[in-house]
Amino acid sequence: MSFLDKIGFTKLKEGLTKTKEDLFGKINRLVNARKKIDDDFINELEEIFLSSDLGYDTVETILNNIKERAKTDKYETDAELNGLIRDEIMKIFAVSTSAFKSFDFGLKKKPFVIMVVGVNGVGKTTSIGKLAYNFKKAGKSVLIGSADTFRAAANEQLEIWAKRAGVDIIQNPGTGDPASVAYDTVKAAVSRNTDVVIVDTAGRLHNKSHLMEELKKIKRVMQKVIADTPDEIFIVIDATTGQNGLNQVKEFSGALGGVTGIILTKLDGTAKGGIVVKINNEMKIPVRFIGVGEQIDDLQVFDSGDFVDALFGEK
Ligand code: GDP
Ligand code: GDP
Ligand code: MG
């Protein structure tokens, strides 16, 4: 069993209630009303998908595949039609989430260093608390680095999350030198033989180039301790921000020479859960985790199968 498999899927269904009611409520009504695949069916399905933030290219691919299959096979019952749609959404995911399956924090390296980036308010600090909690629960030792030294409150907030998760934190409030905190964190993790390091960073954007330089410096300085660190750079994106989220991925990824994964938060607060599919497919960067609430156990390892099953109410 991989390390990530041990992290449970408790609240996925609840967290996706809005998307489920909206997207799949509409699909069910469409299937009920139309009963067969004709132009009206396809047009209405297109509208439903687009309104859920699936993204134009993804929607066209799904619809073309559905039309293609409808040429050779009959889809007549509600179950057959629903099954066909579900199938094609699954296929779209399969393209870009396969790498996720082999992802394993446990074996790759020690300490395994994760740098977390993203703009203000998306849920970085909260997600770090949730990640730390889950890693600890899976039997790993965790050290959090408080490299958002810009606001004193940011440090206090991270400290509260570290306490909740029951893990240690390295901080140096008042330094104004986030790279130094990151350096100390990785150094401490090496000497304590810690399994996982998670480094929080600032996200203020009023001076973008300064923020990007600061993040680059954090990365560079951690590499003075371990040459090929960090192992992951996760960008946190708020699911309710739509296209903006995609632009953020581009910005941070460009500055940092790539990000390795996405933590998509606040899916519980939106009916536009289709953004997961869009981000996966357009950015070719896997969504690793999804946030489905504000509590410590409201973070899910993202699995496309579970996601689609939760939406279709099959689990
Ligand atoms: P940061 O500025 O990126 O560090 O963001 P924070 O971690 O401080 O989070 C900003 C706000 O978003 C807080 O009020 C969090 O409780 C909230 N938040 C974070 N993740 C989620 C989530 O998955 N669902 C919901 N509903 N709220 C979230
Ligand atoms: P340079 O700026 O690339 O020449 O490298 P420096 O050795 O001056 O270090 C740059 C940054 O790395 C500093 O601002 C610190 O943030 C961090 N750093 C380097 N060495 C240490 C150290 O021994 N302790 C701490 N806390 N930070 C360090
Ligand atoms: Mg924060």
mmCIF file of C-alpha atoms and ligand atoms in Angstrom:
data_model
loop_
_atom_site.group_PDB
_atom_site.id
_atom_site.type_symbol
_atom_site.label_atom_id
_atom_site.label_comp_id
_atom_site.label_asym_id
_atom_site.label_seq_id
_atom_site.Cartn_x
_atom_site.Cartn_y
_atom_site.Cartn_z
ATOM 1 C CA MET A 1 0.000 0.000 0.000
ATOM 2 C CA SER A 2 1.456 3.355 -0.934
ATOM 3 C CA PHE A 3 1.754 6.102 1.589
ATOM 4 C CA LEU A 4 -0.979 8.113 -0.050
ATOM 5 C CA ASP A 5 -3.405 5.215 -0.091
ATOM 6 C CA LYS A 6 -3.448 5.373 3.678
ATOM 7 C CA ILE A 7 -4.970 8.819 3.593
ATOM 8 C CA GLY A 8 -8.700 8.237 3.697
ATOM 9 C CA PHE A 9 -11.520 9.571 1.576
ATOM 10 C CA THR A 10 -13.981 10.742 4.155
ATOM 11 C CA LYS A 11 -15.786 13.789 2.958
ATOM 12 C CA LEU A 12 -15.431 13.756 -0.779
ATOM 13 C CA LYS A 13 -19.109 13.335 -1.473
ATOM 14 C CA GLU A 14 -20.208 16.061 0.895
ATOM 15 C CA GLY A 15 -17.579 18.447 -0.408
ATOM 16 C CA LEU A 16 -18.775 18.022 -3.944
ATOM 17 C CA THR A 17 -22.467 18.424 -3.163
ATOM 18 C CA LYS A 18 -22.848 21.666 -5.073
ATOM 19 C CA THR A 19 -21.162 20.425 -8.231
ATOM 20 C CA LYS A 20 -23.006 17.169 -7.986
ATOM 21 C CA GLU A 21 -26.419 18.800 -7.654
ATOM 22 C CA ASP A 22 -25.712 21.271 -10.404
ATOM 23 C CA LEU A 23 -23.776 19.368 -13.061
ATOM 24 C CA PHE A 24 -25.211 15.935 -12.574
ATOM 25 C CA GLY A 25 -28.680 17.121 -11.663
ATOM 26 C CA LYS A 26 -28.743 18.815 -15.051
ATOM 27 C CA ILE A 27 -27.380 15.744 -16.831
ATOM 28 C CA ASN A 28 -29.986 13.539 -15.200
ATOM 29 C CA ARG A 29 -32.776 15.876 -16.206
ATOM 30 C CA LEU A 30 -31.425 16.024 -19.743
ATOM 31 C CA VAL A 31 -31.201 12.247 -20.003
ATOM 32 C CA ASN A 32 -34.708 11.918 -18.585
ATOM 33 C CA ALA A 33 -36.171 14.473 -20.931
ATOM 34 C CA ARG A 34 -34.458 13.490 -24.181
ATOM 35 C CA LYS A 35 -33.856 9.753 -23.999
ATOM 36 C CA LYS A 36 -31.692 9.709 -27.097
ATOM 37 C CA ILE A 37 -28.579 11.270 -28.563
ATOM 38 C CA ASP A 38 -29.579 13.826 -31.174
ATOM 39 C CA ASP A 39 -28.488 17.381 -31.944
ATOM 40 C CA ASP A 40 -30.617 18.845 -29.155
ATOM 41 C CA PHE A 41 -29.148 16.398 -26.673
ATOM 42 C CA ILE A 42 -25.591 17.296 -27.694
ATOM 43 C CA ASN A 43 -26.281 21.035 -27.631
ATOM 44 C CA GLU A 44 -27.817 20.912 -24.186
ATOM 45 C CA LEU A 45 -25.035 18.709 -22.873
ATOM 46 C CA GLU A 46 -22.516 21.202 -24.223
ATOM 47 C CA GLU A 47 -24.188 24.020 -22.316
ATOM 48 C CA ILE A 48 -24.258 22.013 -19.104
ATOM 49 C CA PHE A 49 -20.572 21.125 -19.345
ATOM 50 C CA LEU A 50 -19.493 24.669 -20.172
ATOM 51 C CA SER A 51 -21.474 26.093 -17.233
ATOM 52 C CA SER A 52 -19.541 23.774 -14.932
ATOM 53 C CA ASP A 53 -16.140 25.189 -16.029
ATOM 54 C CA LEU A 54 -15.066 22.038 -17.851
ATOM 55 C CA GLY A 55 -13.414 24.205 -20.489
ATOM 56 C CA TYR A 56 -14.160 24.454 -24.210
ATOM 57 C CA ASP A 57 -11.552 22.043 -25.593
ATOM 58 C CA THR A 58 -12.369 19.396 -23.021
ATOM 59 C CA VAL A 59 -16.079 19.721 -23.732
ATOM 60 C CA GLU A 60 -15.576 19.392 -27.485
ATOM 61 C CA THR A 61 -13.479 16.271 -27.026
ATOM 62 C CA ILE A 62 -16.077 14.668 -24.766
ATOM 63 C CA LEU A 63 -18.943 15.531 -27.133
ATOM 64 C CA ASN A 64 -17.115 14.249 -30.210
ATOM 65 C CA ASN A 65 -16.417 10.963 -28.473
ATOM 66 C CA ILE A 66 -20.048 10.647 -27.434
ATOM 67 C CA LYS A 67 -21.258 11.361 -30.989
ATOM 68 C CA GLU A 68 -18.797 8.837 -32.368
ATOM 69 C CA ARG A 69 -19.989 6.102 -30.041
ATOM 70 C CA ALA A 70 -23.642 6.914 -30.695
ATOM 71 C CA LYS A 71 -23.069 6.137 -34.388
ATOM 72 C CA THR A 72 -22.262 2.505 -33.744
ATOM 73 C CA ASP A 73 -24.026 1.677 -30.460
ATOM 74 C CA LYS A 74 -27.508 2.357 -29.224
ATOM 75 C CA TYR A 75 -27.868 4.253 -26.006
ATOM 76 C CA GLU A 76 -31.507 4.043 -25.073
ATOM 77 C CA THR A 77 -32.061 3.642 -21.365
ATOM 78 C CA ASP A 78 -31.267 6.336 -18.802
ATOM 79 C CA ALA A 79 -28.616 4.067 -17.319
ATOM 80 C CA GLU A 80 -26.947 3.556 -20.694
ATOM 81 C CA LEU A 81 -26.909 7.273 -21.436
ATOM 82 C CA ASN A 82 -25.617 8.179 -17.980
ATOM 83 C CA GLY A 83 -23.007 5.448 -18.233
ATOM 84 C CA LEU A 84 -21.814 6.759 -21.583
ATOM 85 C CA ILE A 85 -21.383 10.322 -20.261
ATOM 86 C CA ARG A 86 -19.641 9.125 -17.106
ATOM 87 C CA ASP A 87 -17.337 6.940 -19.198
ATOM 88 C CA GLU A 88 -16.257 9.796 -21.430
ATOM 89 C CA ILE A 89 -15.555 12.111 -18.471
ATOM 90 C CA MET A 90 -13.401 9.361 -16.961
ATOM 91 C CA LYS A 91 -11.474 8.927 -20.220
ATOM 92 C CA ILE A 92 -10.618 12.612 -20.339
ATOM 93 C CA PHE A 93 -9.037 12.319 -16.911
ATOM 94 C CA ALA A 94 -7.048 9.232 -17.757
ATOM 95 C CA VAL A 95 -4.848 11.323 -20.058
ATOM 96 C CA SER A 96 -3.171 13.359 -17.388
ATOM 97 C CA THR A 97 -3.547 11.742 -13.983
ATOM 98 C CA SER A 98 -1.704 8.493 -14.581
ATOM 99 C CA ALA A 99 1.525 9.883 -13.104
ATOM 100 C CA PHE A 100 -0.319 10.376 -9.860
ATOM 101 C CA LYS A 101 -0.711 6.665 -9.324
ATOM 102 C CA SER A 102 3.002 6.112 -8.900
ATOM 103 C CA PHE A 103 3.470 9.150 -6.715
ATOM 104 C CA ASP A 104 4.762 8.098 -3.326
ATOM 105 C CA PHE A 105 6.082 10.386 -0.625
ATOM 106 C CA GLY A 106 7.146 7.495 1.529
ATOM 107 C CA LEU A 107 9.975 5.958 -0.443
ATOM 108 C CA LYS A 108 11.458 8.589 -2.656
ATOM 109 C CA LYS A 109 13.570 10.609 -0.263
ATOM 110 C CA LYS A 110 14.129 11.666 3.297
ATOM 111 C CA PRO A 111 13.416 14.384 4.108
ATOM 112 C CA PHE A 112 10.811 14.729 1.386
ATOM 113 C CA VAL A 113 10.514 18.472 0.853
ATOM 114 C CA ILE A 114 7.330 20.129 -0.337
ATOM 115 C CA MET A 115 7.214 23.837 -1.129
ATOM 116 C CA VAL A 116 3.729 25.346 -1.211
ATOM 117 C CA VAL A 117 3.040 28.456 -3.312
ATOM 118 C CA GLY A 118 0.056 30.477 -4.493
ATOM 119 C CA VAL A 119 -1.576 33.886 -4.216
ATOM 120 C CA ASN A 120 -3.048 35.234 -0.990
ATOM 121 C CA GLY A 121 -6.180 33.674 0.425
ATOM 122 C CA VAL A 122 -6.309 30.561 -1.768
ATOM 123 C CA GLY A 123 -5.768 28.242 1.194
ATOM 124 C CA LYS A 124 -2.027 27.550 1.376
ATOM 125 C CA THR A 125 -1.689 27.655 5.146
ATOM 126 C CA THR A 126 -4.904 25.707 5.708
ATOM 127 C CA SER A 127 -3.875 23.050 3.186
ATOM 128 C CA ILE A 128 -0.454 22.726 4.825
ATOM 129 C CA GLY A 129 -2.165 22.087 8.168
ATOM 130 C CA LYS A 130 -4.364 19.448 6.557
ATOM 131 C CA LEU A 131 -1.427 17.830 4.739
ATOM 132 C CA ALA A 132 0.640 17.730 7.926
ATOM 133 C CA TYR A 133 -2.253 16.115 9.770
ATOM 134 C CA ASN A 134 -2.658 13.439 7.101
ATOM 135 C CA PHE A 135 1.058 12.682 6.833
ATOM 136 C CA LYS A 136 1.285 12.379 10.615
ATOM 137 C CA LYS A 137 -1.742 10.086 10.623
ATOM 138 C CA ALA A 138 0.018 7.933 8.032
ATOM 139 C CA GLY A 139 2.908 7.514 10.469
ATOM 140 C CA LYS A 140 5.320 10.107 9.070
ATOM 141 C CA SER A 141 7.239 12.714 11.027
ATOM 142 C CA VAL A 142 6.551 16.197 9.708
ATOM 143 C CA LEU A 143 8.269 19.563 10.017
ATOM 144 C CA ILE A 144 6.573 22.741 8.848
ATOM 145 C CA GLY A 145 8.598 25.778 7.804
ATOM 146 C CA SER A 146 7.024 29.187 8.271
ATOM 147 C CA ALA A 147 8.498 31.076 5.336
ATOM 148 C CA ASP A 148 5.644 33.534 5.040
ATOM 149 C CA THR A 149 7.387 36.097 7.181
ATOM 150 C CA PHE A 150 5.585 39.024 5.597
ATOM 151 C CA ARG A 151 2.757 39.207 8.153
ATOM 152 C CA ALA A 152 3.067 38.230 11.811
ATOM 153 C CA ALA A 153 -0.488 36.868 11.639
ATOM 154 C CA ALA A 154 0.553 34.406 8.952
ATOM 155 C CA ASN A 155 3.049 32.861 11.299
ATOM 156 C CA GLU A 156 0.544 32.634 14.167
ATOM 157 C CA GLN A 157 -2.009 30.995 11.888
ATOM 158 C CA LEU A 158 0.500 28.381 10.733
ATOM 159 C CA GLU A 159 1.519 27.748 14.328
ATOM 160 C CA ILE A 160 -2.114 27.010 15.224
ATOM 161 C CA TRP A 161 -2.358 24.533 12.348
ATOM 162 C CA ALA A 162 0.904 22.861 13.380
ATOM 163 C CA LYS A 163 -0.509 22.403 16.887
ATOM 164 C CA ARG A 164 -3.773 20.989 15.559
ATOM 165 C CA ALA A 165 -1.861 18.544 13.365
ATOM 166 C CA GLY A 166 0.503 17.722 16.208
ATOM 167 C CA VAL A 167 3.693 18.477 14.272
ATOM 168 C CA ASP A 168 6.710 20.730 14.793
ATOM 169 C CA ILE A 169 7.203 24.081 13.166
ATOM 170 C CA ILE A 170 10.314 26.125 12.431
ATOM 171 C CA GLN A 171 9.717 29.830 12.613
ATOM 172 C CA ASN A 172 11.584 33.025 13.091
ATOM 173 C CA PRO A 173 8.993 35.781 13.353
ATOM 174 C CA GLY A 174 10.342 39.211 12.636
ATOM 175 C CA THR A 175 13.292 38.153 10.466
ATOM 176 C CA GLY A 176 11.760 39.316 7.235
ATOM 177 C CA ASP A 177 13.993 36.702 5.627
ATOM 178 C CA PRO A 178 11.802 33.822 4.488
ATOM 179 C CA ALA A 179 14.686 32.053 2.743
ATOM 180 C CA SER A 180 16.538 31.850 6.031
ATOM 181 C CA VAL A 181 13.549 30.134 7.689
ATOM 182 C CA ALA A 182 13.319 27.687 4.779
ATOM 183 C CA TYR A 183 17.044 27.003 5.122
ATOM 184 C CA ASP A 184 16.727 26.380 8.854
ATOM 185 C CA THR A 185 13.729 24.103 8.317
ATOM 186 C CA VAL A 186 15.465 21.826 5.829
ATOM 187 C CA LYS A 187 18.625 21.828 7.956
ATOM 188 C CA ALA A 188 16.600 20.842 11.039
ATOM 189 C CA ALA A 189 14.787 18.124 9.112
ATOM 190 C CA VAL A 190 18.092 16.604 8.041
ATOM 191 C CA SER A 191 19.482 16.571 11.571
ATOM 192 C CA ARG A 192 16.213 15.268 13.097
ATOM 193 C CA ASN A 193 15.781 12.646 10.384
ATOM 194 C CA THR A 194 12.309 14.001 9.574
ATOM 195 C CA ASP A 195 10.225 12.297 6.874
ATOM 196 C CA VAL A 196 8.349 15.221 5.355
ATOM 197 C CA VAL A 197 9.043 18.960 5.236
ATOM 198 C CA ILE A 198 6.337 21.402 4.175
ATOM 199 C CA VAL A 199 7.310 25.018 3.570
ATOM 200 C CA ASP A 200 4.664 27.750 3.648
ATOM 201 C CA THR A 201 5.296 30.888 1.578
ATOM 202 C CA ALA A 202 3.848 34.355 1.123
ATOM 203 C CA GLY A 203 1.329 35.063 -1.611
ATOM 204 C CA ARG A 204 0.925 38.808 -1.740
ATOM 205 C CA LEU A 205 0.793 40.038 -5.302
ATOM 206 C CA HIS A 206 1.013 43.822 -5.002
ATOM 207 C CA ASN A 207 4.614 43.496 -6.053
ATOM 208 C CA LYS A 208 4.639 40.423 -8.208
ATOM 209 C CA SER A 209 8.220 40.385 -9.373
ATOM 210 C CA HIS A 210 9.408 40.745 -5.802
ATOM 211 C CA LEU A 211 7.281 37.778 -4.713
ATOM 212 C CA MET A 212 8.608 35.617 -7.535
ATOM 213 C CA GLU A 213 12.202 36.583 -6.702
ATOM 214 C CA GLU A 214 11.561 35.712 -3.075
ATOM 215 C CA LEU A 215 10.157 32.289 -4.003
ATOM 216 C CA LYS A 216 13.101 31.598 -6.283
ATOM 217 C CA LYS A 217 15.448 32.525 -3.491
ATOM 218 C CA ILE A 218 13.674 30.182 -1.054
ATOM 219 C CA LYS A 219 14.115 27.353 -3.529
ATOM 220 C CA ARG A 220 17.758 28.218 -4.182
ATOM 221 C CA VAL A 221 18.630 28.501 -0.498
ATOM 222 C CA MET A 222 17.033 25.162 0.396
ATOM 223 C CA GLN A 223 19.251 23.668 -2.313
ATOM 224 C CA LYS A 224 22.274 24.747 -0.291
ATOM 225 C CA VAL A 225 21.226 22.089 2.220
ATOM 226 C CA ILE A 226 20.033 19.433 -0.247
ATOM 227 C CA ALA A 227 21.103 19.917 -3.831
ATOM 228 C CA ASP A 228 18.044 18.440 -5.567
ATOM 229 C CA THR A 229 15.362 19.778 -3.247
ATOM 230 C CA PRO A 230 12.406 20.559 -3.213
ATOM 231 C CA ASP A 231 10.820 17.271 -4.242
ATOM 232 C CA GLU A 232 7.482 18.883 -4.948
ATOM 233 C CA ILE A 233 6.281 22.401 -5.570
ATOM 234 C CA PHE A 234 2.540 22.457 -5.028
ATOM 235 C CA ILE A 235 0.564 25.439 -6.215
ATOM 236 C CA VAL A 236 -2.675 26.079 -4.357
ATOM 237 C CA ILE A 237 -5.608 27.246 -6.483
ATOM 238 C CA ASP A 238 -9.029 28.368 -5.293
ATOM 239 C CA ALA A 239 -11.608 26.417 -7.324
ATOM 240 C CA THR A 240 -14.018 29.339 -7.277
ATOM 241 C CA THR A 241 -11.692 31.612 -9.282
ATOM 242 C CA GLY A 242 -12.083 29.967 -12.693
ATOM 243 C CA GLN A 243 -9.745 31.137 -15.458
ATOM 244 C CA ASN A 244 -7.752 33.223 -12.999
ATOM 245 C CA GLY A 245 -6.524 30.031 -11.370
ATOM 246 C CA LEU A 246 -5.067 28.852 -14.652
ATOM 247 C CA ASN A 247 -3.198 32.115 -15.086
ATOM 248 C CA GLN A 248 -1.762 31.734 -11.595
ATOM 249 C CA VAL A 249 -0.440 28.288 -12.457
ATOM 250 C CA LYS A 250 1.278 29.758 -15.510
ATOM 251 C CA GLU A 251 2.858 32.638 -13.535
ATOM 252 C CA PHE A 252 4.252 30.592 -10.668
ATOM 253 C CA SER A 253 5.288 27.728 -12.881
ATOM 254 C CA GLY A 254 7.135 30.108 -15.183
ATOM 255 C CA ALA A 255 8.988 31.799 -12.348
ATOM 256 C CA LEU A 256 9.922 28.636 -10.473
ATOM 257 C CA GLY A 257 10.903 26.522 -13.452
ATOM 258 C CA GLY A 258 7.800 24.368 -13.083
ATOM 259 C CA VAL A 259 5.375 23.303 -10.402
ATOM 260 C CA THR A 260 4.771 19.605 -9.819
ATOM 261 C CA GLY A 261 1.205 19.502 -8.612
ATOM 262 C CA ILE A 262 -1.948 21.410 -7.798
ATOM 263 C CA ILE A 263 -3.915 21.587 -4.573
ATOM 264 C CA LEU A 264 -7.387 22.711 -5.581
ATOM 265 C CA THR A 265 -9.240 24.210 -2.610
ATOM 266 C CA LYS A 266 -12.805 25.310 -1.832
ATOM 267 C CA LEU A 267 -14.485 22.771 -4.080
ATOM 268 C CA ASP A 268 -17.160 22.620 -1.387
ATOM 269 C CA GLY A 269 -18.040 26.231 -2.119
ATOM 270 C CA THR A 270 -18.639 25.942 -5.840
ATOM 271 C CA ALA A 271 -20.867 24.196 -8.338
ATOM 272 C CA LYS A 272 -18.071 24.479 -10.885
ATOM 273 C CA GLY A 273 -16.181 21.327 -9.944
ATOM 274 C CA GLY A 274 -15.533 20.753 -13.637
ATOM 275 C CA ILE A 275 -12.550 23.088 -13.165
ATOM 276 C CA VAL A 276 -10.627 20.027 -11.948
ATOM 277 C CA VAL A 277 -10.870 18.462 -15.385
ATOM 278 C CA LYS A 278 -10.000 21.694 -17.129
ATOM 279 C CA ILE A 279 -6.895 22.340 -15.016
ATOM 280 C CA ASN A 280 -5.674 18.785 -15.438
ATOM 281 C CA ASN A 281 -6.073 18.859 -19.179
ATOM 282 C CA GLU A 282 -5.030 22.383 -20.046
ATOM 283 C CA MET A 283 -2.062 22.687 -17.712
ATOM 284 C CA LYS A 284 -0.913 19.074 -17.929
ATOM 285 C CA ILE A 285 -0.141 19.366 -14.231
ATOM 286 C CA PRO A 286 -1.896 16.853 -12.026
ATOM 287 C CA VAL A 287 -4.344 17.907 -9.344
ATOM 288 C CA ARG A 288 -2.893 16.081 -6.321
ATOM 289 C CA PHE A 289 -5.238 17.131 -3.559
ATOM 290 C CA ILE A 290 -8.610 18.796 -3.294
ATOM 291 C CA GLY A 291 -9.899 20.887 -0.408
ATOM 292 C CA VAL A 292 -13.536 20.276 0.440
ATOM 293 C CA GLY A 293 -13.969 22.315 3.629
ATOM 294 C CA GLU A 294 -12.245 24.286 6.366
ATOM 295 C CA GLN A 295 -11.635 21.472 8.849
ATOM 296 C CA ILE A 296 -8.407 19.541 9.266
ATOM 297 C CA ASP A 297 -9.779 16.381 7.651
ATOM 298 C CA ASP A 298 -11.251 18.249 4.679
ATOM 299 C CA LEU A 299 -8.440 17.434 2.272
ATOM 300 C CA GLN A 300 -8.665 14.571 -0.200
ATOM 301 C CA VAL A 301 -6.049 12.865 -2.297
ATOM 302 C CA PHE A 302 -7.343 13.494 -5.766
ATOM 303 C CA ASP A 303 -8.321 10.412 -7.688
ATOM 304 C CA SER A 304 -10.251 10.880 -10.899
ATOM 305 C CA GLY A 305 -12.209 7.655 -10.421
ATOM 306 C CA ASP A 306 -13.361 8.565 -6.928
ATOM 307 C CA PHE A 307 -14.121 12.072 -8.090
ATOM 308 C CA VAL A 308 -16.389 10.982 -10.918
ATOM 309 C CA ASP A 309 -17.976 8.287 -8.750
ATOM 310 C CA ALA A 310 -18.715 10.845 -6.039
ATOM 311 C CA LEU A 311 -20.342 13.100 -8.608
ATOM 312 C CA PHE A 312 -22.435 10.311 -10.071
ATOM 313 C CA GLY A 313 -23.408 9.108 -6.628
ATOM 314 C CA GLU A 314 -22.006 5.652 -7.077
ATOM 315 C CA LYS A 315 -19.993 5.547 -3.875
HETATM 316 P P1 GDP B 1 -3.469 31.453 2.273
HETATM 317 O O1 GDP B 1 -3.491 32.936 2.287
HETATM 318 O O2 GDP B 1 -3.257 30.925 0.888
HETATM 319 O O3 GDP B 1 -2.513 30.857 3.250
HETATM 320 O O4 GDP B 1 -4.945 30.963 2.661
HETATM 321 P P2 GDP B 1 -5.496 30.445 4.076
HETATM 322 O O5 GDP B 1 -5.001 29.070 4.353
HETATM 323 O O6 GDP B 1 -5.246 31.473 5.098
HETATM 324 O O7 GDP B 1 -7.050 30.310 3.747
HETATM 325 C C1 GDP B 1 -7.865 31.408 3.391
HETATM 326 C C2 GDP B 1 -9.317 31.069 3.719
HETATM 327 O O8 GDP B 1 -9.780 30.007 2.910
HETATM 328 C C3 GDP B 1 -9.523 30.620 5.160
HETATM 329 O O9 GDP B 1 -10.681 31.226 5.661
HETATM 330 C C4 GDP B 1 -9.716 29.107 5.046
HETATM 331 O O10 GDP B 1 -10.523 28.587 6.064
HETATM 332 C C5 GDP B 1 -10.386 28.997 3.708
HETATM 333 N N1 GDP B 1 -10.195 27.683 3.069
HETATM 334 C C6 GDP B 1 -9.043 27.063 2.766
HETATM 335 N N2 GDP B 1 -9.269 25.875 2.150
HETATM 336 C C7 GDP B 1 -10.618 25.729 2.062
HETATM 337 C C8 GDP B 1 -11.500 24.725 1.517
HETATM 338 O O11 GDP B 1 -11.091 23.694 0.961
HETATM 339 N N3 GDP B 1 -12.838 24.958 1.623
HETATM 340 C C9 GDP B 1 -13.327 26.094 2.219
HETATM 341 N N4 GDP B 1 -14.644 26.227 2.270
HETATM 342 N N5 GDP B 1 -12.539 27.050 2.718
HETATM 343 C C10 GDP B 1 -11.205 26.891 2.644
HETATM 344 P P1 GDP B 2 24.082 34.202 -1.742
HETATM 345 O O1 GDP B 2 23.150 35.334 -1.447
HETATM 346 O O2 GDP B 2 23.571 33.331 -2.864
HETATM 347 O O3 GDP B 2 25.507 34.640 -1.926
HETATM 348 O O4 GDP B 2 24.111 33.189 -0.522
HETATM 349 P P2 GDP B 2 24.215 33.464 1.022
HETATM 350 O O5 GDP B 2 25.121 32.438 1.625
HETATM 351 O O6 GDP B 2 24.514 34.885 1.337
HETATM 352 O O7 GDP B 2 22.783 33.123 1.559
HETATM 353 C C1 GDP B 2 21.601 33.587 0.985
HETATM 354 C C2 GDP B 2 20.492 33.295 1.931
HETATM 355 O O8 GDP B 2 20.580 31.952 2.352
HETATM 356 C C3 GDP B 2 20.529 34.106 3.198
HETATM 357 O O9 GDP B 2 19.821 35.314 3.093
HETATM 358 C C4 GDP B 2 19.795 33.185 4.135
HETATM 359 O O10 GDP B 2 18.413 33.338 3.920
HETATM 360 C C5 GDP B 2 20.166 31.802 3.680
HETATM 361 N N1 GDP B 2 21.243 31.159 4.420
HETATM 362 C C6 GDP B 2 22.478 30.819 3.953
HETATM 363 N N2 GDP B 2 23.187 30.232 4.921
HETATM 364 C C7 GDP B 2 22.418 30.214 6.016
HETATM 365 C C8 GDP B 2 22.597 29.742 7.365
HETATM 366 O O11 GDP B 2 23.630 29.216 7.750
HETATM 367 N N3 GDP B 2 21.516 29.890 8.201
HETATM 368 C C9 GDP B 2 20.359 30.463 7.789
HETATM 369 N N4 GDP B 2 19.345 30.569 8.664
HETATM 370 N N5 GDP B 2 20.171 30.904 6.556
HETATM 371 C C10 GDP B 2 21.175 30.789 5.694
HETATM 372 MG MG MG B 3 -1.067 31.738 4.461
#
